[in-house]
Short mmCIF file of C-alpha atoms and ligand atoms in Angstrom, two decimals:
data_model
loop_
_atom_site.label_atom_id
_atom_site.label_comp_id
_atom_site.label_asym_id
_atom_site.label_seq_id
_atom_site.Cartn_x
_atom_site.Cartn_y
_atom_site.Cartn_z
CA MET A 1 -0.05 -0.08 0.16
CA ASP A 2 1.98 3.22 -1.20
CA THR A 3 0.42 6.47 -0.51
CA ASN A 4 3.14 7.99 -2.75
CA ASN A 5 1.29 6.68 -5.85
CA ILE A 6 -1.68 9.12 -5.06
CA PHE A 7 -1.79 11.84 -7.43
CA ILE A 8 -3.70 15.25 -8.67
CA GLN A 9 -5.10 15.07 -12.11
CA PRO A 10 -6.45 18.35 -13.44
CA ILE A 11 -9.29 18.09 -15.64
CA GLU A 12 -9.23 20.21 -18.75
CA ALA A 13 -12.54 21.13 -20.47
CA ASP A 14 -14.29 24.19 -21.95
CA TRP A 15 -17.18 23.43 -19.80
CA LEU A 16 -15.12 24.49 -16.75
CA SER A 17 -12.66 27.17 -18.36
CA GLU A 18 -16.14 29.08 -19.56
CA ASP A 19 -17.06 29.95 -16.25
CA ASN A 20 -13.12 30.11 -15.29
CA LEU A 21 -13.53 27.19 -12.86
CA THR A 22 -10.73 24.55 -12.30
CA LEU A 23 -11.23 20.97 -11.31
CA ASP A 24 -8.75 18.65 -9.90
CA VAL A 25 -9.18 15.13 -8.97
CA LEU A 26 -7.33 13.60 -5.96
CA ARG A 27 -6.64 10.07 -7.20
CA LEU A 28 -6.90 7.93 -4.30
CA ASP A 29 -7.44 4.93 -6.28
CA ALA A 30 -4.19 5.08 -7.18
CA ILE A 31 -3.03 3.57 -3.85
CA HIS A 32 -3.33 -0.03 -4.95
CA PRO A 33 -5.22 -1.51 -8.01
CA VAL A 34 -7.74 -3.77 -5.60
CA VAL A 35 -7.58 -1.94 -2.17
CA SER A 36 -8.35 1.31 -3.55
CA GLY A 37 -9.28 4.58 -2.26
CA ASN A 38 -10.44 6.01 0.94
CA LYS A 39 -11.11 2.36 2.97
CA TRP A 40 -7.18 2.63 3.68
CA PHE A 41 -7.55 5.59 5.45
CA LYS A 42 -10.53 4.48 7.45
CA LEU A 43 -9.27 1.64 8.63
CA LYS A 44 -5.87 2.85 9.73
CA TYR A 45 -7.22 3.56 13.49
CA TYR A 46 -9.46 0.60 13.91
CA LEU A 47 -6.29 -1.87 13.20
CA ARG A 48 -4.15 0.41 15.46
CA GLN A 49 -6.47 -0.08 18.38
CA ALA A 50 -7.22 -3.96 17.64
CA THR A 51 -3.91 -4.33 18.17
CA ASP A 52 -3.49 -2.25 21.10
CA GLN A 53 -6.37 -4.06 22.53
CA GLN A 54 -4.33 -7.38 21.47
CA LYS A 55 -7.08 -8.82 19.58
CA ASP A 56 -5.97 -11.55 17.09
CA THR A 57 -8.95 -11.44 14.82
CA LEU A 58 -11.03 -8.21 13.66
CA VAL A 59 -14.58 -9.21 12.25
CA THR A 60 -16.71 -6.64 9.96
CA PHE A 61 -19.83 -6.58 7.93
CA GLY A 62 -20.63 -6.33 4.27
CA GLY A 63 -21.99 -7.38 0.94
CA ALA A 64 -20.64 -9.43 -1.67
CA PHE A 65 -19.06 -6.71 -3.82
CA SER A 66 -17.77 -4.48 -0.96
CA ASN A 67 -14.98 -2.42 -1.30
CA HIS A 68 -14.84 -2.31 2.70
CA ILE A 69 -14.65 -6.12 2.69
CA ILE A 70 -11.61 -6.28 0.63
CA ALA A 71 -9.66 -3.73 1.93
CA THR A 72 -10.28 -5.12 5.51
CA ALA A 73 -9.09 -8.46 4.25
CA PHE A 74 -6.06 -6.81 2.78
CA ALA A 75 -5.29 -4.66 5.59
CA CYS A 76 -5.63 -7.34 8.16
CA ASN A 77 -3.38 -9.38 6.13
CA GLN A 78 -0.98 -7.11 6.08
CA VAL A 79 -0.45 -6.56 10.00
CA GLY A 80 -0.95 -9.80 11.03
CA LEU A 81 -4.67 -9.75 12.27
CA LYS A 82 -7.02 -12.68 11.37
CA SER A 83 -9.89 -11.54 9.74
CA ILE A 84 -13.71 -12.45 9.19
CA GLY A 85 -16.31 -11.19 7.05
CA ILE A 86 -19.90 -11.35 7.68
CA ILE A 87 -21.63 -11.23 4.33
CA ARG A 88 -25.17 -10.36 3.60
CA GLY A 89 -27.25 -12.62 1.72
CA GLU A 90 -26.84 -16.42 0.68
CA PRO A 91 -23.77 -17.38 -0.89
CA SER A 92 -24.86 -17.94 -4.79
CA GLY A 93 -23.08 -20.37 -6.66
CA THR A 94 -19.84 -18.84 -7.22
CA PRO A 95 -18.84 -16.47 -4.82
CA SER A 96 -17.93 -12.72 -6.28
CA ALA A 97 -14.54 -11.96 -7.25
CA THR A 98 -14.64 -9.44 -4.23
CA LEU A 99 -15.20 -12.19 -2.08
CA GLN A 100 -12.83 -15.04 -3.70
CA TYR A 101 -10.05 -12.21 -3.19
CA ALA A 102 -11.02 -11.35 0.45
CA HIS A 103 -10.67 -15.18 0.71
CA SER A 104 -7.41 -15.59 -0.71
CA LEU A 105 -6.25 -12.76 1.61
CA GLY A 106 -7.11 -15.15 4.65
CA MET A 107 -10.48 -13.67 5.54
CA HIS A 108 -12.98 -16.29 7.14
CA LEU A 109 -16.44 -15.40 5.32
CA ILE A 110 -19.50 -16.34 7.35
CA PHE A 111 -22.97 -15.89 4.91
CA VAL A 112 -25.93 -15.11 6.80
CA THR A 113 -29.39 -14.15 5.39
CA ARG A 114 -30.49 -10.49 4.87
CA GLU A 115 -32.74 -10.91 7.91
CA GLU A 116 -30.07 -12.08 10.14
CA TYR A 117 -27.75 -9.28 8.94
CA LYS A 118 -29.66 -6.83 10.70
CA GLN A 119 -29.30 -8.12 13.98
CA LYS A 120 -25.11 -7.32 13.99
CA GLU A 121 -24.97 -8.18 18.08
CA GLN A 122 -26.82 -11.23 17.67
CA ILE A 123 -24.21 -12.64 14.96
CA ILE A 124 -21.41 -11.87 16.87
CA SER A 125 -22.62 -13.97 19.71
CA ALA A 126 -24.29 -16.62 17.72
CA TYR A 127 -20.69 -16.97 16.44
CA ASN A 128 -18.81 -16.79 19.60
CA LEU A 129 -17.02 -13.70 18.11
CA ASN A 130 -17.26 -11.75 21.43
CA HIS A 131 -13.25 -11.98 21.47
CA CYS A 132 -12.80 -10.12 18.13
CA TYR A 133 -12.40 -6.60 17.35
CA VAL A 134 -15.40 -5.33 15.54
CA VAL A 135 -15.70 -2.55 12.87
CA ASN A 136 -18.86 -1.51 11.61
CA GLU A 137 -20.11 -2.01 8.19
CA GLY A 138 -18.55 0.13 6.04
CA GLY A 139 -16.20 1.20 8.42
CA TYR A 140 -18.46 3.97 9.99
CA GLY A 141 -17.28 5.50 13.55
CA ILE A 142 -15.05 8.13 14.89
CA LYS A 143 -11.70 6.20 14.28
CA GLY A 144 -12.84 5.77 10.47
CA ALA A 145 -13.22 9.59 10.50
CA LEU A 146 -9.94 10.33 12.15
CA GLY A 147 -8.07 8.25 9.39
CA ALA A 148 -10.03 10.04 6.80
CA LYS A 149 -8.45 13.46 8.06
CA GLU A 150 -5.33 12.52 6.94
CA ILE A 151 -6.63 12.37 2.98
CA LEU A 152 -6.22 16.15 2.68
CA GLN A 153 -2.65 16.05 4.11
CA LEU A 154 -1.81 14.66 0.36
CA VAL A 155 -2.75 17.65 -1.18
CA PRO A 156 0.17 19.78 -1.61
CA GLU A 157 -1.70 22.94 -2.20
CA ASN A 158 -4.74 23.11 -0.82
CA ASP A 159 -6.39 26.46 -2.22
CA TYR A 160 -9.70 24.92 -3.42
CA THR A 161 -12.82 26.55 -2.71
CA HIS A 162 -14.78 23.16 -2.67
CA ILE A 163 -13.98 19.70 -1.74
CA ILE A 164 -16.47 17.18 -3.38
CA ALA A 165 -16.56 13.30 -2.23
CA SER A 166 -18.67 10.28 -2.31
CA VAL A 167 -20.98 9.41 0.63
CA GLY A 168 -21.72 6.09 1.85
CA THR A 169 -21.50 5.91 5.48
CA GLY A 170 -20.44 9.48 5.66
CA THR A 171 -17.55 8.63 7.65
CA MET A 172 -15.02 9.97 4.86
CA LEU A 173 -16.72 13.04 4.46
CA ALA A 174 -16.56 13.74 8.29
CA GLY A 175 -12.76 13.32 8.01
CA LEU A 176 -12.72 15.85 5.19
CA ILE A 177 -15.00 18.22 7.05
CA MET A 178 -12.74 18.27 10.10
CA SER A 179 -9.52 18.60 7.81
CA ALA A 180 -10.82 21.28 5.42
CA ARG A 181 -9.87 24.92 6.04
CA LEU A 182 -12.87 26.82 7.72
CA GLN A 183 -13.79 28.71 4.34
CA GLN A 184 -13.77 25.82 2.32
CA ASN A 185 -17.15 24.10 1.40
CA VAL A 186 -17.30 20.27 1.57
CA ILE A 187 -19.93 18.81 -0.56
CA GLY A 188 -20.87 15.33 -0.29
CA ILE A 189 -22.92 13.27 -2.95
CA SER A 190 -24.74 10.37 -1.89
CA SER A 191 -25.03 7.39 -3.51
CA MET A 192 -28.37 6.45 -1.79
CA LYS A 193 -31.76 7.19 -2.50
CA GLY A 194 -33.43 9.40 0.22
CA ASN A 195 -30.95 8.25 2.96
CA GLU A 196 -32.11 11.27 5.28
CA MET A 197 -30.07 9.96 8.19
CA LEU A 198 -26.87 11.06 6.66
CA GLU A 199 -26.43 14.41 7.98
CA GLN A 200 -26.91 13.30 11.42
CA ALA A 201 -24.66 10.42 11.07
CA VAL A 202 -21.81 12.92 9.55
CA LYS A 203 -22.37 15.66 12.70
CA ASP A 204 -22.20 12.50 15.08
CA LEU A 205 -18.52 11.91 13.83
CA LEU A 206 -17.44 15.85 14.19
CA ILE A 207 -17.21 15.71 17.98
CA SER A 208 -13.56 16.18 18.21
CA GLU A 209 -13.67 19.60 16.65
CA ASN A 210 -15.49 22.77 17.72
CA ASN A 211 -14.99 24.65 14.43
CA PHE A 212 -15.35 23.09 10.83
CA ALA A 213 -15.98 23.78 7.53
CA THR A 214 -19.57 24.24 6.23
CA PHE A 215 -21.02 21.25 4.50
CA SER A 216 -23.73 19.73 2.46
CA ILE A 217 -24.93 16.51 0.96
CA LEU A 218 -26.77 16.22 -2.21
CA HIS A 219 -29.28 13.09 -2.59
CA ASP A 220 -30.43 13.54 -6.11
CA TYR A 221 -27.15 11.79 -7.93
CA HIS A 222 -28.28 8.28 -6.87
CA PHE A 223 -29.32 7.09 -10.41
CA GLY A 224 -32.11 4.84 -9.13
CA GLY A 225 -30.39 3.97 -5.46
CA TYR A 226 -27.26 2.46 -3.82
CA GLY A 227 -25.95 -0.14 -6.03
CA LYS A 228 -28.23 0.90 -9.08
CA TYR A 229 -26.10 1.62 -12.41
CA PRO A 230 -28.54 2.08 -15.26
CA PRO A 231 -26.89 2.43 -18.53
CA PRO A 232 -26.80 6.18 -18.68
CA LEU A 233 -24.24 6.08 -15.85
CA ILE A 234 -22.12 3.31 -17.77
CA ALA A 235 -22.54 5.62 -20.97
CA PHE A 236 -21.04 8.63 -18.87
CA MET A 237 -18.48 6.74 -17.16
CA ASN A 238 -17.29 5.46 -20.81
CA GLN A 239 -17.44 9.13 -21.63
CA ALA A 240 -15.33 10.28 -18.69
CA TRP A 241 -12.79 7.99 -19.45
CA GLN A 242 -12.45 8.53 -23.35
CA GLN A 243 -12.29 12.48 -22.55
CA PHE A 244 -10.14 12.61 -19.49
CA GLN A 245 -8.92 9.11 -18.54
CA LEU A 246 -10.26 9.07 -15.56
CA PRO A 247 -11.40 5.49 -14.58
CA LEU A 248 -14.66 5.57 -12.33
CA ASP A 249 -16.73 3.08 -10.40
CA ILE A 250 -20.34 2.16 -10.96
CA ILE A 251 -21.43 2.59 -7.08
CA TYR A 252 -19.56 6.15 -5.95
CA THR A 253 -17.43 7.80 -8.01
CA GLY A 254 -19.27 7.26 -11.44
CA LYS A 255 -22.25 9.33 -9.50
CA LEU A 256 -19.61 11.80 -8.07
CA PHE A 257 -18.27 12.95 -11.35
CA PHE A 258 -21.69 12.96 -12.77
CA ALA A 259 -23.14 15.25 -10.24
CA ILE A 260 -19.92 17.58 -10.27
CA VAL A 261 -20.79 17.95 -14.14
CA ASP A 262 -24.14 18.37 -13.64
CA LEU A 263 -23.75 21.16 -10.94
CA VAL A 264 -21.30 23.36 -13.15
CA SER A 265 -23.54 23.02 -15.98
CA LYS A 266 -26.35 24.37 -13.58
CA LYS A 267 -24.07 27.28 -12.58
CA GLN A 268 -24.19 26.34 -8.81
CA PHE A 269 -20.32 27.48 -8.52
CA LYS A 270 -19.16 31.16 -8.45
CA LYS A 271 -16.96 32.22 -11.49
CA GLY A 272 -13.37 31.36 -10.44
CA SER A 273 -14.22 28.51 -7.97
CA LYS A 274 -11.68 25.67 -7.47
CA LEU A 275 -12.96 22.08 -7.19
CA LEU A 276 -11.30 19.40 -5.70
CA MET A 277 -12.97 16.21 -6.17
CA ILE A 278 -11.60 13.11 -4.21
CA HIS A 279 -11.63 9.92 -6.32
CA SER A 280 -12.36 7.48 -3.44
CA GLY A 281 -11.46 4.62 -5.40
CA GLY A 282 -13.70 1.67 -5.76
CA LEU A 283 -12.94 0.23 -9.05
CA GLN A 284 -12.72 -3.26 -7.90
CA GLY A 285 -16.70 -3.00 -7.67
CA ASN A 286 -16.78 -2.62 -11.74
CA ASN A 287 -15.99 -6.54 -11.64
CA SER A 288 -19.56 -7.04 -10.93
CA LEU A 289 -20.64 -5.80 -14.38
CA SER A 290 -20.61 -8.16 -17.27
CA LYS A 291 -17.80 -7.91 -19.68
CA ASN A 292 -17.46 -5.11 -22.51
CA GLN A 293 -19.67 -2.53 -20.83
CA LEU A 294 -16.83 -0.60 -19.68
CA SER A 295 -14.10 0.86 -22.11
CA PHE A 296 -11.59 0.74 -19.27
CA SER A 297 -10.43 -1.75 -16.36
C1 PLP B 301 -16.59 3.19 0.81
C2 PLP B 301 -16.70 4.17 -0.35
C3 PLP B 301 -17.06 5.30 -0.15
C4 PLP B 301 -18.06 5.72 0.97
O1 PLP B 301 -17.27 6.24 2.12
P1 PLP B 301 -17.86 6.56 3.60
O2 PLP B 301 -16.84 6.94 4.42
O3 PLP B 301 -18.58 5.29 3.96
O4 PLP B 301 -18.99 7.56 3.30
C5 PLP B 301 -16.85 6.24 -1.22
N1 PLP B 301 -16.19 5.55 -2.25
C6 PLP B 301 -15.96 4.60 -2.49
C7 PLP B 301 -15.12 4.22 -3.66
C8 PLP B 301 -16.00 3.77 -1.22
O5 PLP B 301 -15.44 2.36 -1.61
#
């Protein structure tokens, strides 16, 4: 895992320069081909606490295509912790590429039904996992946000007016809000349909800070809902690749970049604004598409 691989990609386009806007993309996806993006940052302090508490096993939760599951498997493997993934839904005939990779990294997978999955504490006791260090689904929590606070340290000249990032649990966004300059605007693009709990979920993680940058979360760019990727989104992602060599994922960053293009076209940014998009990774999730839908990856 090498944060030195992370770089900033400027986007050159008439639709930006017309309004005297600039857009840079922080390419966290470049950390690692599979374990890309924000998950590495979010896991850092959980792993540290698990080790401090002398736990030998970490357990967490996710779906069959979860970036969090794969990142956890990889990170635990690196630091010498055993890992267990509680996977939502019945095992299918062939496990997803995500789960196969997590398994190859030593993660023990436990499949539970969607009903069972809702009762996290019951699972922990039913499978005798009380001795394990538990990380929430998606890495949601204060330690995750503290890790995500370190993302902006990778930006050499942070003179942006807006920092724009995808939102799942809101953990990364909380970290960005706490590390942004007070005059910066942090905008989260939710990948979920109508998750009205998100604002509060983010606020709950901001407790270590008295003053922080203003933020907003936009809920209109979900393309039908979490995990939905209709043909117009795929077409948009192929176009982003052709025009900018910007690889995007179907769950988060495709919707994020679409939102930015849309907000610019609707003149939502003042002339002269300097935008930073956080490419949070997740490209391995594109493996769940059938072949040839994307012109990259
Ligand atoms: C997990 C993930 C997110 C969401 O991060 P949260 O901290 O849960 O909001 C965004 N982008 C990518 C690529 C992810 O894998």
